[in-house]
Short mmCIF file of C-alpha atoms and ligand atoms in Angstrom, two decimals:
data_model
loop_
_atom_site.label_atom_id
_atom_site.label_comp_id
_atom_site.label_asym_id
_atom_site.label_seq_id
_atom_site.Cartn_x
_atom_site.Cartn_y
_atom_site.Cartn_z
CA MET A 1 0.00 0.00 0.00
CA THR A 2 1.51 3.34 -0.95
CA SER A 3 0.39 6.72 0.23
CA THR A 4 0.89 9.70 -2.04
CA ARG A 5 -1.73 12.15 -3.29
CA ALA A 6 -3.86 12.43 -6.45
CA SER A 7 -3.59 16.12 -7.20
CA THR A 8 -6.09 16.82 -9.99
CA ASN A 9 -8.85 15.15 -11.99
CA TRP A 10 -8.25 14.04 -15.59
CA GLY A 11 -9.70 17.23 -17.08
CA GLY A 12 -7.49 19.42 -14.87
CA ASN A 13 -10.43 21.62 -13.83
CA LEU A 14 -10.34 20.40 -10.24
CA THR A 15 -7.58 20.22 -7.62
CA TYR A 16 -8.53 17.54 -5.12
CA ARG A 17 -8.56 18.48 -1.46
CA ALA A 18 -7.78 14.93 -0.30
CA SER A 19 -4.76 14.72 1.97
CA GLY A 20 -3.61 11.25 0.92
CA LEU A 21 -4.07 8.32 -1.44
CA GLU A 22 -4.19 4.67 -0.39
CA ARG A 23 -3.69 1.94 -2.99
CA PRO A 24 -4.51 -1.33 -1.22
CA ALA A 25 -3.49 -4.54 -3.00
CA SER A 26 -5.83 -6.96 -1.19
CA LEU A 27 -9.32 -7.03 0.28
CA ASP A 28 -7.92 -7.04 3.84
CA ALA A 29 -5.72 -4.05 3.08
CA LEU A 30 -8.73 -2.26 1.57
CA ARG A 31 -10.82 -2.91 4.67
CA ARG A 32 -8.00 -1.57 6.86
CA ALA A 33 -7.66 1.48 4.63
CA VAL A 34 -11.37 2.23 5.01
CA THR A 35 -11.46 1.93 8.80
CA SER A 36 -8.16 3.66 9.51
CA HIS A 37 -9.34 7.05 8.22
CA LYS A 38 -12.21 9.16 9.48
CA GLN A 39 -13.17 10.21 5.94
CA VAL A 40 -12.49 8.30 2.73
CA ALA A 41 -13.66 8.30 -0.88
CA ALA A 42 -13.04 5.80 -3.65
CA LEU A 43 -11.11 7.20 -6.58
CA GLY A 44 -11.50 5.68 -10.04
CA THR A 45 -9.60 6.98 -13.05
CA ARG A 46 -10.41 10.64 -12.10
CA HIS A 47 -12.51 11.33 -15.22
CA SER A 48 -15.34 13.15 -13.39
CA PHE A 49 -15.52 16.90 -13.80
CA SER A 50 -17.79 17.56 -10.82
CA THR A 51 -16.39 17.41 -7.30
CA ILE A 52 -18.06 14.01 -6.78
CA ALA A 53 -14.77 12.17 -6.26
CA ASP A 54 -13.22 14.79 -3.97
CA THR A 55 -12.94 14.38 -0.23
CA GLY A 56 -11.42 16.32 2.62
CA GLY A 57 -10.10 12.93 3.85
CA THR A 58 -8.20 10.18 2.05
CA HIS A 59 -8.66 8.76 -1.43
CA ILE A 60 -8.68 5.00 -1.91
CA ALA A 61 -7.86 3.76 -5.42
CA LEU A 62 -8.39 0.13 -6.42
CA ASP A 63 -5.91 -0.01 -9.28
CA ALA A 64 -3.47 -2.21 -7.31
CA MET A 65 -6.12 -4.78 -6.38
CA PRO A 66 -6.16 -8.22 -8.07
CA ALA A 67 -7.22 -7.77 -11.70
CA ARG A 68 -8.76 -11.10 -12.68
CA VAL A 69 -12.01 -11.14 -14.69
CA GLU A 70 -13.98 -14.35 -13.98
CA ILE A 71 -16.59 -15.44 -16.51
CA ASP A 72 -19.48 -17.76 -15.70
CA SER A 73 -20.34 -18.71 -19.26
CA ALA A 74 -23.34 -20.82 -18.25
CA ARG A 75 -25.01 -17.78 -16.65
CA ASN A 76 -23.58 -15.12 -19.00
CA ILE A 77 -22.17 -13.20 -16.04
CA ALA A 78 -18.65 -11.80 -15.60
CA ARG A 79 -17.26 -10.89 -12.17
CA VAL A 80 -15.14 -7.81 -12.73
CA PRO A 81 -12.84 -6.00 -10.26
CA ALA A 82 -14.23 -2.48 -9.87
CA GLY A 83 -10.83 -0.81 -10.29
CA LEU A 84 -10.31 -2.14 -13.82
CA THR A 85 -11.00 0.11 -16.78
CA TYR A 86 -13.56 -0.85 -19.40
CA ALA A 87 -10.65 -1.15 -21.85
CA GLN A 88 -9.09 -3.85 -19.65
CA VAL A 89 -12.41 -5.62 -19.08
CA ALA A 90 -13.35 -5.53 -22.78
CA VAL A 91 -10.10 -7.16 -23.88
CA ALA A 92 -10.57 -10.00 -21.36
CA LEU A 93 -14.23 -10.53 -22.30
CA ASP A 94 -13.65 -10.37 -26.04
CA ALA A 95 -10.79 -12.88 -25.84
CA ALA A 96 -13.18 -15.29 -24.09
CA GLY A 97 -15.90 -14.74 -26.73
CA PHE A 98 -18.07 -12.33 -24.72
CA ALA A 99 -19.19 -8.72 -24.87
CA LEU A 100 -21.01 -6.05 -22.89
CA ALA A 101 -24.22 -4.50 -24.17
CA ASN A 102 -22.72 -1.03 -24.42
CA LEU A 103 -19.81 1.28 -23.60
CA ALA A 104 -19.38 5.00 -23.01
CA SER A 105 -17.62 7.29 -25.49
CA LEU A 106 -14.29 6.27 -23.97
CA PRO A 107 -13.05 2.98 -22.49
CA HIS A 108 -10.44 4.63 -20.23
CA ILE A 109 -12.76 4.95 -17.20
CA SER A 110 -12.95 2.55 -14.24
CA VAL A 111 -15.91 0.22 -13.93
CA GLY A 112 -16.49 1.35 -10.33
CA GLY A 113 -16.47 5.05 -11.17
CA ALA A 114 -18.62 4.70 -14.28
CA VAL A 115 -21.24 2.58 -12.57
CA GLN A 116 -21.43 4.84 -9.52
CA THR A 117 -22.13 7.93 -11.64
CA GLY A 118 -24.64 6.41 -14.09
CA THR A 119 -22.30 6.69 -17.06
CA HIS A 120 -23.98 5.74 -20.36
CA GLY A 121 -23.43 5.36 -24.06
CA SER A 122 -26.19 5.72 -26.65
CA GLY A 123 -29.03 3.59 -28.02
CA VAL A 124 -32.80 3.60 -27.73
CA ARG A 125 -32.63 0.13 -26.21
CA ASN A 126 -29.45 0.64 -24.17
CA ALA A 127 -29.67 1.83 -20.57
CA SER A 128 -26.60 2.98 -18.61
CA LEU A 129 -23.51 0.84 -17.96
CA ALA A 130 -24.84 0.36 -14.40
CA ALA A 131 -27.87 -1.48 -15.81
CA ALA A 132 -25.57 -4.42 -16.64
CA VAL A 133 -24.77 -4.88 -12.92
CA THR A 134 -26.47 -7.97 -11.49
CA GLY A 135 -24.57 -8.08 -8.22
CA MET A 136 -21.75 -6.38 -6.35
CA GLU A 137 -19.36 -6.78 -3.44
CA ILE A 138 -18.96 -3.69 -1.30
CA VAL A 139 -16.84 -2.72 1.70
CA ARG A 140 -18.97 -0.72 4.14
CA ALA A 141 -17.90 2.08 6.44
CA ASP A 142 -17.22 -0.36 9.31
CA GLY A 143 -14.92 -2.44 7.08
CA ASP A 144 -17.41 -5.29 6.69
CA THR A 145 -17.80 -6.82 3.25
CA GLU A 146 -21.32 -7.32 1.88
CA THR A 147 -22.67 -8.87 -1.28
CA VAL A 148 -25.64 -7.15 -2.88
CA THR A 149 -27.75 -9.25 -5.25
CA ASP A 150 -31.37 -8.56 -4.35
CA SER A 151 -32.90 -6.53 -7.18
CA GLY A 152 -34.42 -3.88 -4.88
CA ASP A 153 -31.11 -3.36 -3.07
CA LEU A 154 -29.28 -3.28 -6.37
CA ASP A 155 -31.48 -0.45 -7.58
CA ALA A 156 -30.25 1.63 -4.64
CA HIS A 157 -26.62 0.52 -5.04
CA ARG A 158 -26.03 0.58 -8.80
CA VAL A 159 -25.63 4.34 -9.13
CA ALA A 160 -24.61 5.33 -5.61
CA LEU A 161 -22.18 8.25 -5.97
CA GLY A 162 -19.62 6.49 -3.76
CA ALA A 163 -21.88 7.08 -0.77
CA LEU A 164 -22.66 3.51 0.32
CA GLY A 165 -19.17 1.99 0.42
CA ILE A 166 -16.29 0.95 -1.77
CA VAL A 167 -17.33 -1.50 -4.46
CA THR A 168 -14.65 -4.14 -4.94
CA SER A 169 -16.26 -6.10 -7.77
CA VAL A 170 -19.39 -6.11 -9.89
CA ASP A 171 -21.15 -8.94 -11.69
CA LEU A 172 -21.93 -7.79 -15.21
CA ALA A 173 -24.40 -9.32 -17.68
CA VAL A 174 -22.47 -10.40 -20.77
CA GLN A 175 -23.48 -11.79 -24.14
CA PRO A 176 -21.70 -13.50 -27.03
CA ARG A 177 -19.20 -11.16 -28.70
CA TYR A 178 -20.51 -9.22 -31.70
CA GLU A 179 -19.23 -6.86 -34.34
CA VAL A 180 -20.22 -3.29 -35.04
CA ALA A 181 -19.83 -1.12 -38.14
CA GLN A 182 -19.61 2.62 -37.55
CA HIS A 183 -20.70 5.18 -40.16
CA VAL A 184 -20.29 8.94 -39.88
CA HIS A 185 -22.33 11.39 -41.94
CA VAL A 186 -21.68 15.11 -41.86
CA ARG A 187 -23.84 18.23 -42.15
CA LEU A 188 -27.37 17.03 -41.51
CA PRO A 189 -29.71 20.03 -41.96
CA TRP A 190 -31.62 20.99 -38.80
CA ASP A 191 -35.03 20.55 -40.47
CA ALA A 192 -34.22 16.91 -41.19
CA ALA A 193 -32.64 16.31 -37.77
CA GLN A 194 -35.66 17.69 -35.93
CA GLY A 195 -38.29 16.36 -38.34
CA HIS A 196 -36.95 12.80 -38.23
CA PHE A 197 -35.34 12.83 -34.79
CA ASP A 198 -36.83 9.62 -33.39
CA ALA A 199 -36.30 7.69 -36.61
CA ILE A 200 -32.65 8.76 -36.82
CA MET A 201 -31.86 8.02 -33.17
CA GLY A 202 -33.61 4.64 -33.36
CA ALA A 203 -32.18 3.54 -36.67
CA ALA A 204 -29.05 1.82 -35.37
CA TYR A 205 -27.83 0.11 -32.22
CA SER A 206 -26.19 3.33 -31.02
CA VAL A 207 -26.56 6.78 -32.57
CA SER A 208 -24.98 10.13 -31.66
CA MET A 209 -25.41 13.58 -33.16
CA PHE A 210 -22.63 16.14 -32.71
CA THR A 211 -23.58 19.79 -32.99
CA ARG A 212 -22.87 23.26 -31.64
CA PHE A 213 -26.59 24.08 -31.89
CA LEU A 214 -25.68 26.90 -34.33
CA PRO A 215 -27.72 27.36 -37.54
CA GLU A 216 -24.92 25.71 -39.57
CA ALA A 217 -26.52 22.13 -39.34
CA VAL A 218 -25.85 19.10 -37.20
CA LEU A 219 -22.11 18.66 -37.70
CA SER A 220 -22.07 14.85 -37.76
CA VAL A 221 -24.26 11.82 -37.13
CA TRP A 222 -22.54 8.65 -35.88
CA THR A 223 -24.44 5.40 -36.43
CA LYS A 224 -23.06 2.23 -34.87
CA CYS A 225 -24.75 -0.86 -36.34
CA ARG A 226 -24.43 -4.38 -34.99
CA THR A 227 -23.68 -6.68 -37.90
CA ASP A 228 -25.87 -9.37 -36.32
CA GLU A 229 -28.91 -7.04 -36.38
CA ASP A 230 -30.99 -6.29 -39.40
CA ARG A 231 -32.21 -2.76 -38.81
CA ALA A 232 -33.03 -0.49 -41.76
CA LEU A 233 -30.76 2.56 -41.64
CA VAL A 234 -32.35 5.97 -42.06
CA PRO A 235 -31.20 7.28 -45.45
CA LEU A 236 -29.20 10.21 -44.05
CA GLU A 237 -28.00 11.10 -47.54
CA ARG A 238 -31.57 11.58 -48.73
CA LEU A 239 -32.11 13.80 -45.69
CA GLY A 240 -29.29 16.07 -46.87
CA ALA A 241 -26.22 14.73 -45.03
CA ARG A 242 -23.20 13.27 -46.80
CA PRO A 243 -20.90 10.42 -45.79
CA ALA A 244 -17.71 11.70 -44.17
CA ASP A 245 -14.77 11.51 -46.55
CA GLY A 246 -12.33 10.47 -43.79
CA PRO A 247 -12.19 9.86 -40.04
CA VAL A 248 -14.06 12.50 -38.05
CA HIS A 249 -13.15 13.58 -34.51
CA PRO A 250 -16.04 14.84 -32.35
CA VAL A 251 -14.04 17.89 -31.33
CA PRO A 252 -13.38 20.11 -34.36
CA GLY A 253 -9.63 20.02 -35.04
CA GLY A 254 -9.12 16.87 -32.90
CA ASP A 255 -6.62 14.18 -33.98
CA PRO A 256 -8.48 11.75 -36.31
CA LEU A 257 -6.08 8.96 -35.23
CA ALA A 258 -7.70 9.03 -31.78
CA VAL A 259 -11.12 7.85 -32.97
CA THR A 260 -12.32 4.27 -33.44
CA ALA A 261 -12.57 2.98 -37.03
CA GLN A 262 -15.33 4.59 -39.06
CA GLY A 263 -16.36 4.19 -42.72
CA GLY A 264 -18.58 1.16 -42.06
CA VAL A 265 -15.66 -1.24 -41.48
CA PRO A 266 -16.96 -3.97 -39.14
CA GLY A 267 -14.90 -4.63 -36.03
CA PRO A 268 -15.12 -5.90 -32.45
CA TRP A 269 -17.83 -4.29 -30.28
CA HIS A 270 -15.27 -2.67 -27.93
CA GLU A 271 -13.38 -1.06 -30.81
CA ARG A 272 -16.47 0.61 -32.29
CA LEU A 273 -18.95 1.43 -29.48
CA PRO A 274 -16.60 3.99 -27.84
CA HIS A 275 -15.81 6.99 -30.01
CA PHE A 276 -12.22 7.06 -28.78
CA ARG A 277 -9.47 4.44 -28.98
CA SER A 278 -8.14 3.26 -25.62
CA SER A 279 -4.51 3.96 -26.60
CA PHE A 280 -5.10 7.66 -27.33
CA THR A 281 -6.15 10.64 -25.26
CA PRO A 282 -9.92 10.93 -25.69
CA SER A 283 -11.80 14.14 -26.49
CA ALA A 284 -9.96 17.47 -26.16
CA GLY A 285 -8.09 16.92 -22.87
CA ALA A 286 -8.16 20.39 -21.35
CA GLU A 287 -11.94 20.58 -21.09
CA ILE A 288 -14.96 20.71 -18.82
CA GLN A 289 -18.05 18.60 -19.47
CA CYS A 290 -21.70 19.04 -18.58
CA GLU A 291 -24.67 16.82 -19.45
CA TYR A 292 -28.41 16.72 -18.85
CA LEU A 293 -30.85 13.85 -19.40
CA LEU A 294 -34.54 14.52 -19.94
CA PRO A 295 -37.61 12.61 -21.18
CA ALA A 296 -37.04 11.31 -24.70
CA GLU A 297 -40.41 12.51 -25.96
CA ARG A 298 -39.37 16.12 -25.30
CA ALA A 299 -36.14 15.87 -27.30
CA VAL A 300 -37.10 18.11 -30.20
CA GLU A 301 -38.53 20.83 -27.94
CA ALA A 302 -35.30 20.75 -25.93
CA VAL A 303 -33.24 21.01 -29.12
CA GLU A 304 -35.21 24.18 -29.94
CA ALA A 305 -34.52 25.56 -26.46
CA LEU A 306 -30.79 24.88 -26.86
CA ARG A 307 -30.65 26.35 -30.35
CA ALA A 308 -32.12 29.54 -28.86
CA VAL A 309 -29.08 29.95 -26.55
CA ALA A 310 -26.43 28.64 -28.98
CA ASP A 311 -24.80 32.06 -29.43
CA LEU A 312 -24.21 32.33 -25.69
CA LEU A 313 -22.62 28.88 -25.53
CA ALA A 314 -20.54 29.16 -28.71
CA PRO A 315 -17.49 31.07 -27.42
CA VAL A 316 -16.73 28.40 -24.82
CA LEU A 317 -18.14 25.26 -26.49
CA TYR A 318 -16.00 22.74 -28.36
CA THR A 319 -18.91 20.49 -29.24
CA ALA A 320 -22.15 18.98 -27.94
CA GLU A 321 -23.45 15.44 -28.33
CA ILE A 322 -27.05 14.22 -28.40
CA ARG A 323 -27.68 10.59 -27.41
CA ARG A 324 -30.60 8.35 -26.46
CA VAL A 325 -30.58 6.24 -23.30
CA ALA A 326 -33.26 3.69 -22.39
CA GLY A 327 -34.98 4.08 -19.01
CA GLU A 328 -33.88 2.00 -16.03
CA THR A 329 -34.70 1.30 -12.40
CA ALA A 330 -31.54 2.40 -10.53
CA TRP A 331 -32.74 5.07 -8.07
CA LEU A 332 -30.16 7.70 -8.97
CA ALA A 333 -29.63 6.95 -12.65
CA PRO A 334 -30.27 10.16 -14.60
CA ASN A 335 -32.47 8.03 -16.89
CA GLN A 336 -34.36 6.45 -13.97
CA GLY A 337 -37.97 5.68 -14.87
CA ARG A 338 -37.91 7.27 -18.30
CA ASP A 339 -36.48 6.71 -21.76
CA SER A 340 -34.19 9.69 -22.07
CA VAL A 341 -32.42 11.98 -24.44
CA ALA A 342 -28.98 13.13 -23.23
CA PHE A 343 -27.49 16.51 -24.12
CA HIS A 344 -23.76 16.57 -23.49
CA PHE A 345 -21.48 19.63 -23.74
CA THR A 346 -17.68 19.67 -24.01
CA PHE A 347 -16.51 23.13 -23.00
CA HIS A 348 -13.08 24.74 -23.08
CA ARG A 349 -11.29 24.43 -19.74
CA ASP A 350 -12.11 27.99 -18.77
CA ALA A 351 -13.80 27.58 -15.42
CA ALA A 352 -14.93 31.19 -15.10
CA ARG A 353 -16.61 31.31 -18.51
CA VAL A 354 -18.11 27.85 -18.10
CA ALA A 355 -19.56 29.00 -14.77
CA GLU A 356 -21.25 31.84 -16.67
CA VAL A 357 -22.89 29.55 -19.26
CA LEU A 358 -24.02 26.79 -16.88
CA PRO A 359 -26.99 28.82 -15.59
CA VAL A 360 -27.90 29.55 -19.23
CA LEU A 361 -28.10 25.81 -19.92
CA ASP A 362 -29.86 25.17 -16.68
CA GLY A 363 -32.41 27.85 -17.54
CA ALA A 364 -32.92 26.58 -21.10
CA LEU A 365 -33.66 23.07 -19.81
CA SER A 366 -35.50 23.98 -16.61
CA ASP A 367 -38.95 23.17 -18.04
CA PHE A 368 -37.94 19.68 -19.03
CA SER A 369 -37.26 18.14 -15.60
CA ALA A 370 -33.68 17.67 -16.77
CA ARG A 371 -31.34 15.68 -14.55
CA PRO A 372 -27.62 16.46 -14.57
CA HIS A 373 -24.97 13.73 -14.99
CA TRP A 374 -23.36 13.13 -11.59
CA GLY A 375 -19.82 13.13 -12.94
CA LYS A 376 -20.12 16.39 -14.88
CA VAL A 377 -20.55 20.00 -13.80
CA SER A 378 -23.91 21.74 -13.49
CA ALA A 379 -25.34 24.84 -11.86
CA MET A 380 -28.09 22.89 -10.10
CA SER A 381 -28.48 23.40 -6.37
CA GLY A 382 -28.90 20.46 -3.97
CA GLU A 383 -32.48 21.51 -3.43
CA ARG A 384 -33.25 21.30 -7.17
CA LEU A 385 -31.40 18.00 -7.47
CA ARG A 386 -33.72 16.55 -4.86
CA ARG A 387 -36.68 17.72 -6.94
CA VAL A 388 -35.56 16.15 -10.22
CA TYR A 389 -34.20 12.96 -8.65
CA PRO A 390 -37.31 11.64 -6.84
CA ARG A 391 -35.44 8.87 -4.96
CA LEU A 392 -32.67 11.13 -3.60
CA THR A 393 -34.31 11.52 -0.20
CA ASP A 394 -34.76 7.73 0.17
CA PHE A 395 -31.17 7.36 -0.89
CA ALA A 396 -30.03 9.85 1.79
CA SER A 397 -31.79 7.75 4.46
CA LEU A 398 -30.06 4.63 3.20
CA ALA A 399 -26.68 6.37 3.17
CA LYS A 400 -27.22 7.45 6.80
CA ARG A 401 -28.15 3.90 7.78
CA VAL A 402 -25.15 2.15 6.18
CA ASP A 403 -22.66 4.92 7.01
CA PRO A 404 -23.88 6.43 10.31
CA THR A 405 -20.62 8.26 11.08
CA GLY A 406 -20.35 9.75 7.60
CA ARG A 407 -17.04 8.11 6.65
CA PHE A 408 -17.93 8.31 2.93
CA ARG A 409 -19.72 11.66 3.22
CA THR A 410 -18.01 14.20 1.01
CA PRO A 411 -18.90 17.88 0.52
CA PHE A 412 -20.53 16.92 -2.82
CA LEU A 413 -22.73 14.35 -1.09
CA ARG A 414 -23.64 16.70 1.74
CA ASP A 415 -24.91 19.19 -0.78
CA ALA A 416 -26.72 16.67 -3.02
CA LEU A 417 -28.25 14.64 -0.19
CA GLY A 418 -29.03 17.61 2.02
CA PHE A 419 -27.14 16.68 5.19
C1 FAD B 1 -13.26 12.38 -22.07
C2 FAD B 1 -14.44 11.92 -21.26
C3 FAD B 1 -15.50 11.32 -21.90
C4 FAD B 1 -16.62 10.91 -21.14
N1 FAD B 1 -17.63 10.26 -21.80
C5 FAD B 1 -18.73 9.88 -21.11
C6 FAD B 1 -19.79 9.20 -21.77
O1 FAD B 1 -19.71 8.85 -22.93
N2 FAD B 1 -20.91 8.92 -21.05
C7 FAD B 1 -21.03 9.27 -19.75
O2 FAD B 1 -22.09 9.01 -19.16
N3 FAD B 1 -20.00 9.86 -19.08
C8 FAD B 1 -18.86 10.15 -19.73
N4 FAD B 1 -17.82 10.74 -19.06
C9 FAD B 1 -17.92 10.93 -17.61
C10 FAD B 1 -17.33 9.72 -16.87
O3 FAD B 1 -17.79 8.52 -17.43
C11 FAD B 1 -17.72 9.71 -15.39
O4 FAD B 1 -17.28 10.89 -14.81
C12 FAD B 1 -17.16 8.50 -14.63
O5 FAD B 1 -17.54 8.56 -13.30
C13 FAD B 1 -15.67 8.42 -14.66
O6 FAD B 1 -15.22 7.25 -14.01
P1 FAD B 1 -13.92 7.34 -13.10
O7 FAD B 1 -13.39 5.95 -12.94
O8 FAD B 1 -12.98 8.34 -13.62
O9 FAD B 1 -14.56 7.83 -11.71
P2 FAD B 1 -14.06 8.97 -10.72
O10 FAD B 1 -14.25 10.28 -11.35
O11 FAD B 1 -12.69 8.66 -10.23
O12 FAD B 1 -15.11 8.77 -9.53
C14 FAD B 1 -16.47 9.03 -9.76
C15 FAD B 1 -17.32 8.60 -8.54
O13 FAD B 1 -17.30 7.18 -8.42
C16 FAD B 1 -16.89 6.81 -7.09
N5 FAD B 1 -16.17 5.55 -7.20
C17 FAD B 1 -15.14 5.28 -8.03
N6 FAD B 1 -14.77 3.98 -7.86
C18 FAD B 1 -15.59 3.47 -6.90
C19 FAD B 1 -15.69 2.20 -6.27
N7 FAD B 1 -14.90 1.19 -6.58
N8 FAD B 1 -16.64 2.05 -5.31
C20 FAD B 1 -17.47 3.06 -4.95
N9 FAD B 1 -17.40 4.27 -5.51
C21 FAD B 1 -16.48 4.47 -6.48
C22 FAD B 1 -16.03 7.98 -6.63
O14 FAD B 1 -15.94 8.02 -5.21
C23 FAD B 1 -16.83 9.13 -7.20
O15 FAD B 1 -17.94 9.37 -6.38
C24 FAD B 1 -16.67 11.14 -19.75
C25 FAD B 1 -15.58 11.73 -19.11
C26 FAD B 1 -14.47 12.10 -19.85
C27 FAD B 1 -13.30 12.71 -19.15
#
C-alpha cells in the first residue's frame, strides 16, 4: 500500500482536497484502509468533472487490487474488479468470446467510477452501464464486506455516488461477442434532424449527433450498427447529409487517429462502441463537461430551447453530443424511470466562462425536468437536485443507515443529499 496524493482530476479543472491516497493490493488491506481514516472516498480513473470524487479525507484507489475477470459462461455473467478500466475488461471478455451491451464514449474509465455515476453510451434500447450490474461486493464504512444481489437493493446501489461503500467487484451481464460497423455522416440540416429525430436516433444500435446548436446544421451523425442485427438505416443522404470523406473527430480540429474505425468497417464491439481508442487521449483533454438527461419525448422541444441559446454557448463550447438512453430502475440513474435523451457539452477548460454559461443551460432546460450527470458540472443546487431525482431523499436515508458516522460523506454528497 503506498500513500501519495492524487492532485487533480483528468480534465485538470479540479484540484482535489484529499490529503492522501491509499492503494490497497488486497481485500484485507482495503478494509483496513477504510477503517483507519475518518473520511475516505473511492477514486477511479479521475474522469469526473464535478467534485463528486473529492474528499477532505483520504482517497482510496483500487488499481493495485487483483485484476482477474472471472466469466461464468453458463449464466452469462462476468465478475469484474471495480478498479479495472472498461478497456481492460473488454479485452478479457472479447478474448473469451463475450461482450457487454454497451460502452461510453471512452473505455479509459474505471468500472467502479462509471457505474457509480450512471455513465452511459447511446441507443434507444441501451440503458446505462450500471444497468448491466447484477450483483456487487462492497466494503462498508465499518470495514465489513457485503454482497448485494437482491434486485431492490441493487437499484439503490447501482448508481450510488460512492456514498454507500467501496465497491470491490461487480457482476456484469455479458453476451456473445458481436461486431459493429460505424458510419459517420456530416452536415445534416436541422429541419431533417428535428423532423426525423426519433427515426434517426432509433435507426441503429447506437446513434450520436454532434452539434454546436448553431444554424450551420448538425455537424455529424454517428451510427453504430451491430452486424448481427438487421435494422433499416435511415437514409441520411436523402435527408441532406453526406458520408464523411475520412475519419471524423467529435471535437473540431481533434486528432483523427484518436477515434475508433469509421467508414462502415466492421470490427469488435469494444473497438467501435466507444468513439475514442483506448490507446489515445480521448476528447480534447483540457476541457470541462456538462450533461443533462430529460424525457425522450421532449427531445425536439429541448433542441429548440438549446438552439435559442447557442450564441451564448458558442465562445466556450467545443462540441455537444445528443444521445438516447433507455430508461432503467436504478434510483439515482439520470435516466431512472424514463427513456431519455442526453445533451452533453464539451466546453473549453475555462472555469470562469463555463460558470457563466451553466446557468444559461440550466435555464434553457429547466422546463424539461432535466437531470444532470453526476460526474459532470452543473449549476443545479442540492435543493433542485432533490426535486428532479425523486429517490434522492430515500437514498439519503439509506446512506445514513449504512454509514452512520459519515465516513464516505463528502462535501458533494452533503450538498446533493441535504445533510
Ligand atoms: C473524455 C471523457 C468522456 C466521457 N464520456 C462519457 C460518456 O460517454 N458517457 C457518460 O455518461 N459519461 C462520460 N464521461 C464521464 C465519466 O464517465 C464519469 O465521470 C465516470 O464517473 C468516470 O469514471 P472514473 O473511474 O474516472 O470515476 P471517478 O471520477 O474517479 O469517480 C467518480 C465517482 O465514483 C466513485 N467511485 C469510483 N470507484 C468506486 C468504487 N470502486 N466504489 C465506490 N465508488 C467508487 C467515486 O468516489 C466518485 O464518487 C466522460 C468523461 C471524460 C473525461
